[in-house]
């Protein structure tokens, strides 16, 4: 793949630029929102499962300086682009999360994040582009994503995962017994709409009560109109890299 097959796209209002395939899966809003909700601090170790071109973990690294960043990516093209985008600040391991190398299985992290493929293909149509399908169609079971993330956490470390709202029961059921302090942030397109996405956070050896937060609203107004309708908090997260606390 040559540079003619790629685009060099601005994220966080130009704080970050990412090389992405012109065709195939391209990072959107979800990984940026996921990164904005992670309460990392300088010096911590962060792992992303299925990092793609590095959108989520590099957005986090742009907001919080001094993090140790590691991404796992199965597809060679995306792993190569993630390493290029990271410019030496992101360690990229090309591997399947179902068969992590021993060197990774011996390490622990303060934060593990994931934006797994959203679609069960027995109930949806596969994407025509193989790289896009690898990112969108669930091949590795969602439960394995959750279990793998939990295993890589250090004591008191935090798991962060974004997914479709209807898969929330599956995520909660997959959390190992030593994961507690579970928090769920629903994400709705507009006020009064049902949540379409959720961000789930859980702590290794956490003991806090379960918390269901008020929905994060993406857009102002009741109906779509042309132009930027993002709410102020979402605009700040997308355009300036601001945190989204919950």
PDB file of C-alpha atoms in Angstrom, residues 27-228:
ATOM      1  CA  UNK A  27     -11.742   5.724  12.324  1.00  0.00           C
ATOM      2  CA  UNK A  28     -14.785   7.777  13.274  1.00  0.00           C
ATOM      3  CA  UNK A  29     -16.190   9.413  16.388  1.00  0.00           C
ATOM      4  CA  UNK A  30     -16.408   6.366  18.667  1.00  0.00           C
ATOM      5  CA  UNK A  31     -12.682   5.790  19.335  1.00  0.00           C
ATOM      6  CA  UNK A  32     -12.219   9.514  19.995  1.00  0.00           C
ATOM      7  CA  UNK A  33     -15.050   9.516  22.547  1.00  0.00           C
ATOM      8  CA  UNK A  34     -13.683   6.382  24.197  1.00  0.00           C
ATOM      9  CA  UNK A  35     -10.252   7.996  24.559  1.00  0.00           C
ATOM     10  CA  UNK A  36     -11.800  11.148  26.018  1.00  0.00           C
ATOM     11  CA  UNK A  37     -13.404   9.207  28.902  1.00  0.00           C
ATOM     12  CA  UNK A  38     -10.245   7.461  30.133  1.00  0.00           C
ATOM     13  CA  UNK A  39      -8.907   9.059  33.361  1.00  0.00           C
ATOM     14  CA  UNK A  40      -5.255   8.239  32.697  1.00  0.00           C
ATOM     15  CA  UNK A  41      -2.403  10.147  34.301  1.00  0.00           C
ATOM     16  CA  UNK A  42       1.218  10.574  33.277  1.00  0.00           C
ATOM     17  CA  UNK A  43       3.387   7.535  33.916  1.00  0.00           C
ATOM     18  CA  UNK A  44       0.637   4.947  33.510  1.00  0.00           C
ATOM     19  CA  UNK A  45       0.711   1.981  31.132  1.00  0.00           C
ATOM     20  CA  UNK A  46      -2.063   1.740  28.528  1.00  0.00           C
ATOM     21  CA  UNK A  47      -2.978  -1.154  26.227  1.00  0.00           C
ATOM     22  CA  UNK A  48      -5.485  -1.087  23.367  1.00  0.00           C
ATOM     23  CA  UNK A  49      -6.886  -4.315  21.959  1.00  0.00           C
ATOM     24  CA  UNK A  50      -7.531  -4.063  18.227  1.00  0.00           C
ATOM     25  CA  UNK A  51      -5.962  -0.628  17.869  1.00  0.00           C
ATOM     26  CA  UNK A  52      -6.481  -0.252  14.094  1.00  0.00           C
ATOM     27  CA  UNK A  53      -4.460   2.749  12.914  1.00  0.00           C
ATOM     28  CA  UNK A  54      -4.170   3.908  16.530  1.00  0.00           C
ATOM     29  CA  UNK A  55      -7.011   6.446  16.695  1.00  0.00           C
ATOM     30  CA  UNK A  56      -8.197   5.816  20.252  1.00  0.00           C
ATOM     31  CA  UNK A  57      -4.889   5.249  22.000  1.00  0.00           C
ATOM     32  CA  UNK A  58      -3.119   8.095  20.175  1.00  0.00           C
ATOM     33  CA  UNK A  59      -5.978  10.491  20.962  1.00  0.00           C
ATOM     34  CA  UNK A  60      -5.491   9.545  24.606  1.00  0.00           C
ATOM     35  CA  UNK A  61      -1.734  10.048  24.272  1.00  0.00           C
ATOM     36  CA  UNK A  62      -2.296  13.493  22.741  1.00  0.00           C
ATOM     37  CA  UNK A  63      -4.399  14.519  25.752  1.00  0.00           C
ATOM     38  CA  UNK A  64      -2.279  12.950  28.515  1.00  0.00           C
ATOM     39  CA  UNK A  65       1.467  13.276  28.172  1.00  0.00           C
ATOM     40  CA  UNK A  66       3.923  10.729  29.553  1.00  0.00           C
ATOM     41  CA  UNK A  67       1.884   7.546  29.022  1.00  0.00           C
ATOM     42  CA  UNK A  68       3.398   4.222  27.994  1.00  0.00           C
ATOM     43  CA  UNK A  69       1.264   3.169  25.014  1.00  0.00           C
ATOM     44  CA  UNK A  70       0.904  -0.327  23.528  1.00  0.00           C
ATOM     45  CA  UNK A  71      -1.497  -1.434  20.802  1.00  0.00           C
ATOM     46  CA  UNK A  72      -2.393  -4.899  19.566  1.00  0.00           C
ATOM     47  CA  UNK A  73      -3.617  -5.218  15.994  1.00  0.00           C
ATOM     48  CA  UNK A  74      -4.245  -8.380  13.975  1.00  0.00           C
ATOM     49  CA  UNK A  75      -4.289  -6.897  10.463  1.00  0.00           C
ATOM     50  CA  UNK A  76      -0.811  -6.162   9.079  1.00  0.00           C
ATOM     51  CA  UNK A  77      -1.800  -3.032   7.149  1.00  0.00           C
ATOM     52  CA  UNK A  78      -3.409  -1.416  10.169  1.00  0.00           C
ATOM     53  CA  UNK A  79      -0.582  -2.472  12.492  1.00  0.00           C
ATOM     54  CA  UNK A  80       1.956  -0.885  10.126  1.00  0.00           C
ATOM     55  CA  UNK A  81      -0.054   2.340   9.949  1.00  0.00           C
ATOM     56  CA  UNK A  82      -0.497   2.450  13.738  1.00  0.00           C
ATOM     57  CA  UNK A  83       3.275   2.227  14.194  1.00  0.00           C
ATOM     58  CA  UNK A  84       3.758   4.983  11.608  1.00  0.00           C
ATOM     59  CA  UNK A  85       1.131   7.174  13.242  1.00  0.00           C
ATOM     60  CA  UNK A  86       2.648   6.624  16.673  1.00  0.00           C
ATOM     61  CA  UNK A  87       6.051   7.899  15.521  1.00  0.00           C
ATOM     62  CA  UNK A  88       7.867   5.856  18.139  1.00  0.00           C
ATOM     63  CA  UNK A  89       5.491   6.754  20.965  1.00  0.00           C
ATOM     64  CA  UNK A  90       3.237   3.728  20.371  1.00  0.00           C
ATOM     65  CA  UNK A  91       4.480   0.158  20.673  1.00  0.00           C
ATOM     66  CA  UNK A  92       2.500  -1.931  18.167  1.00  0.00           C
ATOM     67  CA  UNK A  93       2.282  -5.709  18.404  1.00  0.00           C
ATOM     68  CA  UNK A  94       0.785  -7.510  15.422  1.00  0.00           C
ATOM     69  CA  UNK A  95      -1.162 -10.363  16.991  1.00  0.00           C
ATOM     70  CA  UNK A  96      -4.615 -11.852  17.404  1.00  0.00           C
ATOM     71  CA  UNK A  97      -6.099 -11.211  20.840  1.00  0.00           C
ATOM     72  CA  UNK A  98      -7.039 -14.901  20.903  1.00  0.00           C
ATOM     73  CA  UNK A  99      -3.331 -15.815  20.729  1.00  0.00           C
ATOM     74  CA  UNK A 100      -1.326 -13.102  22.455  1.00  0.00           C
ATOM     75  CA  UNK A 101       2.461 -13.603  22.511  1.00  0.00           C
ATOM     76  CA  UNK A 102       3.973 -14.623  25.840  1.00  0.00           C
ATOM     77  CA  UNK A 103       5.781 -11.306  26.165  1.00  0.00           C
ATOM     78  CA  UNK A 104       2.405  -9.541  26.357  1.00  0.00           C
ATOM     79  CA  UNK A 105       0.776 -12.144  28.563  1.00  0.00           C
ATOM     80  CA  UNK A 106       3.482 -11.474  31.128  1.00  0.00           C
ATOM     81  CA  UNK A 107       2.719  -7.743  31.309  1.00  0.00           C
ATOM     82  CA  UNK A 108       0.098  -5.727  33.183  1.00  0.00           C
ATOM     83  CA  UNK A 109      -1.432  -2.359  32.388  1.00  0.00           C
ATOM     84  CA  UNK A 110      -3.179   0.422  34.292  1.00  0.00           C
ATOM     85  CA  UNK A 111      -5.741   0.902  31.511  1.00  0.00           C
ATOM     86  CA  UNK A 112      -6.967  -1.470  28.807  1.00  0.00           C
ATOM     87  CA  UNK A 113      -9.322  -0.133  26.155  1.00  0.00           C
ATOM     88  CA  UNK A 114     -11.169  -1.707  23.249  1.00  0.00           C
ATOM     89  CA  UNK A 115     -13.565  -0.748  20.461  1.00  0.00           C
ATOM     90  CA  UNK A 116     -14.471  -4.266  19.248  1.00  0.00           C
ATOM     91  CA  UNK A 117     -16.302  -5.030  15.986  1.00  0.00           C
ATOM     92  CA  UNK A 118     -19.963  -4.146  16.443  1.00  0.00           C
ATOM     93  CA  UNK A 119     -21.882  -6.502  14.166  1.00  0.00           C
ATOM     94  CA  UNK A 120     -22.904 -10.128  14.557  1.00  0.00           C
ATOM     95  CA  UNK A 121     -22.874 -11.444  11.001  1.00  0.00           C
ATOM     96  CA  UNK A 122     -25.682 -13.964  11.449  1.00  0.00           C
ATOM     97  CA  UNK A 123     -27.934 -10.911  11.798  1.00  0.00           C
ATOM     98  CA  UNK A 124     -26.275  -8.473   9.367  1.00  0.00           C
ATOM     99  CA  UNK A 125     -24.570  -8.278   5.985  1.00  0.00           C
ATOM    100  CA  UNK A 126     -20.780  -8.473   5.744  1.00  0.00           C
ATOM    101  CA  UNK A 127     -18.864  -5.520   4.335  1.00  0.00           C
ATOM    102  CA  UNK A 128     -17.526  -6.044   0.816  1.00  0.00           C
ATOM    103  CA  UNK A 129     -14.047  -4.760   1.655  1.00  0.00           C
ATOM    104  CA  UNK A 130     -12.009  -7.364   3.628  1.00  0.00           C
ATOM    105  CA  UNK A 131     -10.246  -4.774   5.814  1.00  0.00           C
ATOM    106  CA  UNK A 132     -13.512  -3.004   6.606  1.00  0.00           C
ATOM    107  CA  UNK A 133     -15.143  -6.341   7.445  1.00  0.00           C
ATOM    108  CA  UNK A 134     -12.270  -7.241   9.792  1.00  0.00           C
ATOM    109  CA  UNK A 135     -13.030  -4.084  11.785  1.00  0.00           C
ATOM    110  CA  UNK A 136     -16.829  -4.265  11.727  1.00  0.00           C
ATOM    111  CA  UNK A 137     -17.856  -7.929  11.771  1.00  0.00           C
ATOM    112  CA  UNK A 138     -17.542  -9.879  15.019  1.00  0.00           C
ATOM    113  CA  UNK A 139     -15.281 -12.843  14.370  1.00  0.00           C
ATOM    114  CA  UNK A 140     -13.620 -13.101  17.771  1.00  0.00           C
ATOM    115  CA  UNK A 141     -16.443 -13.388  20.357  1.00  0.00           C
ATOM    116  CA  UNK A 142     -17.109 -10.231  22.361  1.00  0.00           C
ATOM    117  CA  UNK A 143     -16.704 -12.240  25.574  1.00  0.00           C
ATOM    118  CA  UNK A 144     -13.103 -13.011  24.628  1.00  0.00           C
ATOM    119  CA  UNK A 145     -12.367  -9.306  24.112  1.00  0.00           C
ATOM    120  CA  UNK A 146     -13.675  -8.586  27.618  1.00  0.00           C
ATOM    121  CA  UNK A 147     -11.868 -11.516  29.238  1.00  0.00           C
ATOM    122  CA  UNK A 148      -8.568 -10.711  27.506  1.00  0.00           C
ATOM    123  CA  UNK A 149      -8.754  -7.069  28.545  1.00  0.00           C
ATOM    124  CA  UNK A 150      -9.445  -8.011  32.171  1.00  0.00           C
ATOM    125  CA  UNK A 151      -6.493 -10.419  32.281  1.00  0.00           C
ATOM    126  CA  UNK A 152      -4.062  -7.736  31.182  1.00  0.00           C
ATOM    127  CA  UNK A 153      -5.028  -5.307  33.933  1.00  0.00           C
ATOM    128  CA  UNK A 154      -2.834  -4.616  36.930  1.00  0.00           C
ATOM    129  CA  UNK A 155      -4.569  -4.625  40.353  1.00  0.00           C
ATOM    130  CA  UNK A 156      -6.959  -1.642  40.493  1.00  0.00           C
ATOM    131  CA  UNK A 157      -6.491  -1.126  36.744  1.00  0.00           C
ATOM    132  CA  UNK A 158      -9.425   0.025  34.608  1.00  0.00           C
ATOM    133  CA  UNK A 159     -11.051  -1.626  31.612  1.00  0.00           C
ATOM    134  CA  UNK A 160     -12.799   0.643  29.072  1.00  0.00           C
ATOM    135  CA  UNK A 161     -14.933  -0.654  26.198  1.00  0.00           C
ATOM    136  CA  UNK A 162     -17.320   1.021  23.762  1.00  0.00           C
ATOM    137  CA  UNK A 163     -20.012  -0.957  21.952  1.00  0.00           C
ATOM    138  CA  UNK A 164     -23.599  -0.965  20.769  1.00  0.00           C
ATOM    139  CA  UNK A 165     -26.094  -0.512  23.595  1.00  0.00           C
ATOM    140  CA  UNK A 166     -27.848  -3.818  22.886  1.00  0.00           C
ATOM    141  CA  UNK A 167     -24.618  -5.696  23.673  1.00  0.00           C
ATOM    142  CA  UNK A 168     -24.397  -4.291  27.213  1.00  0.00           C
ATOM    143  CA  UNK A 169     -25.807  -7.496  28.776  1.00  0.00           C
ATOM    144  CA  UNK A 170     -23.147  -9.537  26.956  1.00  0.00           C
ATOM    145  CA  UNK A 171     -20.351  -7.272  28.189  1.00  0.00           C
ATOM    146  CA  UNK A 172     -21.555  -7.388  31.788  1.00  0.00           C
ATOM    147  CA  UNK A 173     -21.976 -11.169  31.649  1.00  0.00           C
ATOM    148  CA  UNK A 174     -18.431 -11.581  30.311  1.00  0.00           C
ATOM    149  CA  UNK A 175     -16.743  -9.562  33.061  1.00  0.00           C
ATOM    150  CA  UNK A 176     -14.731 -11.892  35.316  1.00  0.00           C
ATOM    151  CA  UNK A 177     -15.743 -12.117  38.977  1.00  0.00           C
ATOM    152  CA  UNK A 178     -12.770 -10.006  40.088  1.00  0.00           C
ATOM    153  CA  UNK A 179     -13.957  -6.995  38.069  1.00  0.00           C
ATOM    154  CA  UNK A 180     -16.011  -4.506  40.069  1.00  0.00           C
ATOM    155  CA  UNK A 181     -16.782  -0.811  40.350  1.00  0.00           C
ATOM    156  CA  UNK A 182     -18.694  -1.132  37.075  1.00  0.00           C
ATOM    157  CA  UNK A 183     -19.894   2.092  35.448  1.00  0.00           C
ATOM    158  CA  UNK A 184     -21.970   2.478  32.281  1.00  0.00           C
ATOM    159  CA  UNK A 185     -22.201   5.672  30.231  1.00  0.00           C
ATOM    160  CA  UNK A 186     -25.033   5.535  27.637  1.00  0.00           C
ATOM    161  CA  UNK A 187     -24.500   7.614  24.483  1.00  0.00           C
ATOM    162  CA  UNK A 188     -27.552   9.022  22.700  1.00  0.00           C
ATOM    163  CA  UNK A 189     -27.698  10.972  19.462  1.00  0.00           C
ATOM    164  CA  UNK A 190     -30.139  13.562  20.851  1.00  0.00           C
ATOM    165  CA  UNK A 191     -32.079  14.407  23.985  1.00  0.00           C
ATOM    166  CA  UNK A 192     -34.995  12.002  24.395  1.00  0.00           C
ATOM    167  CA  UNK A 193     -33.534   9.382  22.042  1.00  0.00           C
ATOM    168  CA  UNK A 194     -32.624   5.869  23.119  1.00  0.00           C
ATOM    169  CA  UNK A 195     -28.930   5.228  23.643  1.00  0.00           C
ATOM    170  CA  UNK A 196     -27.211   3.636  20.656  1.00  0.00           C
ATOM    171  CA  UNK A 197     -23.778   3.175  22.243  1.00  0.00           C
ATOM    172  CA  UNK A 198     -22.433   2.516  25.725  1.00  0.00           C
ATOM    173  CA  UNK A 199     -19.040   2.950  27.303  1.00  0.00           C
ATOM    174  CA  UNK A 200     -18.410   0.419  30.062  1.00  0.00           C
ATOM    175  CA  UNK A 201     -15.735   0.924  32.703  1.00  0.00           C
ATOM    176  CA  UNK A 202     -14.761  -1.667  35.301  1.00  0.00           C
ATOM    177  CA  UNK A 203     -11.961  -1.905  37.853  1.00  0.00           C
ATOM    178  CA  UNK A 204      -9.788  -4.900  38.642  1.00  0.00           C
ATOM    179  CA  UNK A 205     -10.574  -5.863  42.254  1.00  0.00           C
ATOM    180  CA  UNK A 206     -12.992  -2.931  42.426  1.00  0.00           C
ATOM    181  CA  UNK A 207     -15.643  -2.894  45.156  1.00  0.00           C
ATOM    182  CA  UNK A 208     -17.718   0.193  44.372  1.00  0.00           C
ATOM    183  CA  UNK A 209     -21.428  -0.139  43.582  1.00  0.00           C
ATOM    184  CA  UNK A 210     -22.661  -0.371  40.001  1.00  0.00           C
ATOM    185  CA  UNK A 211     -23.365   3.060  38.463  1.00  0.00           C
ATOM    186  CA  UNK A 212     -25.562   3.850  35.477  1.00  0.00           C
ATOM    187  CA  UNK A 213     -24.797   7.417  34.413  1.00  0.00           C
ATOM    188  CA  UNK A 214     -27.057   9.927  32.705  1.00  0.00           C
ATOM    189  CA  UNK A 215     -26.762   9.685  28.900  1.00  0.00           C
ATOM    190  CA  UNK A 216     -24.069  11.572  27.050  1.00  0.00           C
ATOM    191  CA  UNK A 217     -25.890  13.563  24.346  1.00  0.00           C
ATOM    192  CA  UNK A 218     -24.057  14.004  21.039  1.00  0.00           C
ATOM    193  CA  UNK A 219     -26.167  16.585  19.186  1.00  0.00           C
ATOM    194  CA  UNK A 220     -28.247  19.660  20.030  1.00  0.00           C
ATOM    195  CA  UNK A 221     -31.852  19.918  18.889  1.00  0.00           C
ATOM    196  CA  UNK A 222     -34.539  17.374  18.161  1.00  0.00           C
ATOM    197  CA  UNK A 223     -33.876  16.735  14.460  1.00  0.00           C
ATOM    198  CA  UNK A 224     -30.924  16.778  12.107  1.00  0.00           C
ATOM    199  CA  UNK A 225     -30.095  19.952  10.217  1.00  0.00           C
ATOM    200  CA  UNK A 226     -27.016  20.762   8.150  1.00  0.00           C
ATOM    201  CA  UNK A 227     -24.009  22.031  10.058  1.00  0.00           C
ATOM    202  CA  UNK A 228     -22.158  21.170  13.265  1.00  0.00           C
TER     203      UNK A 228
END
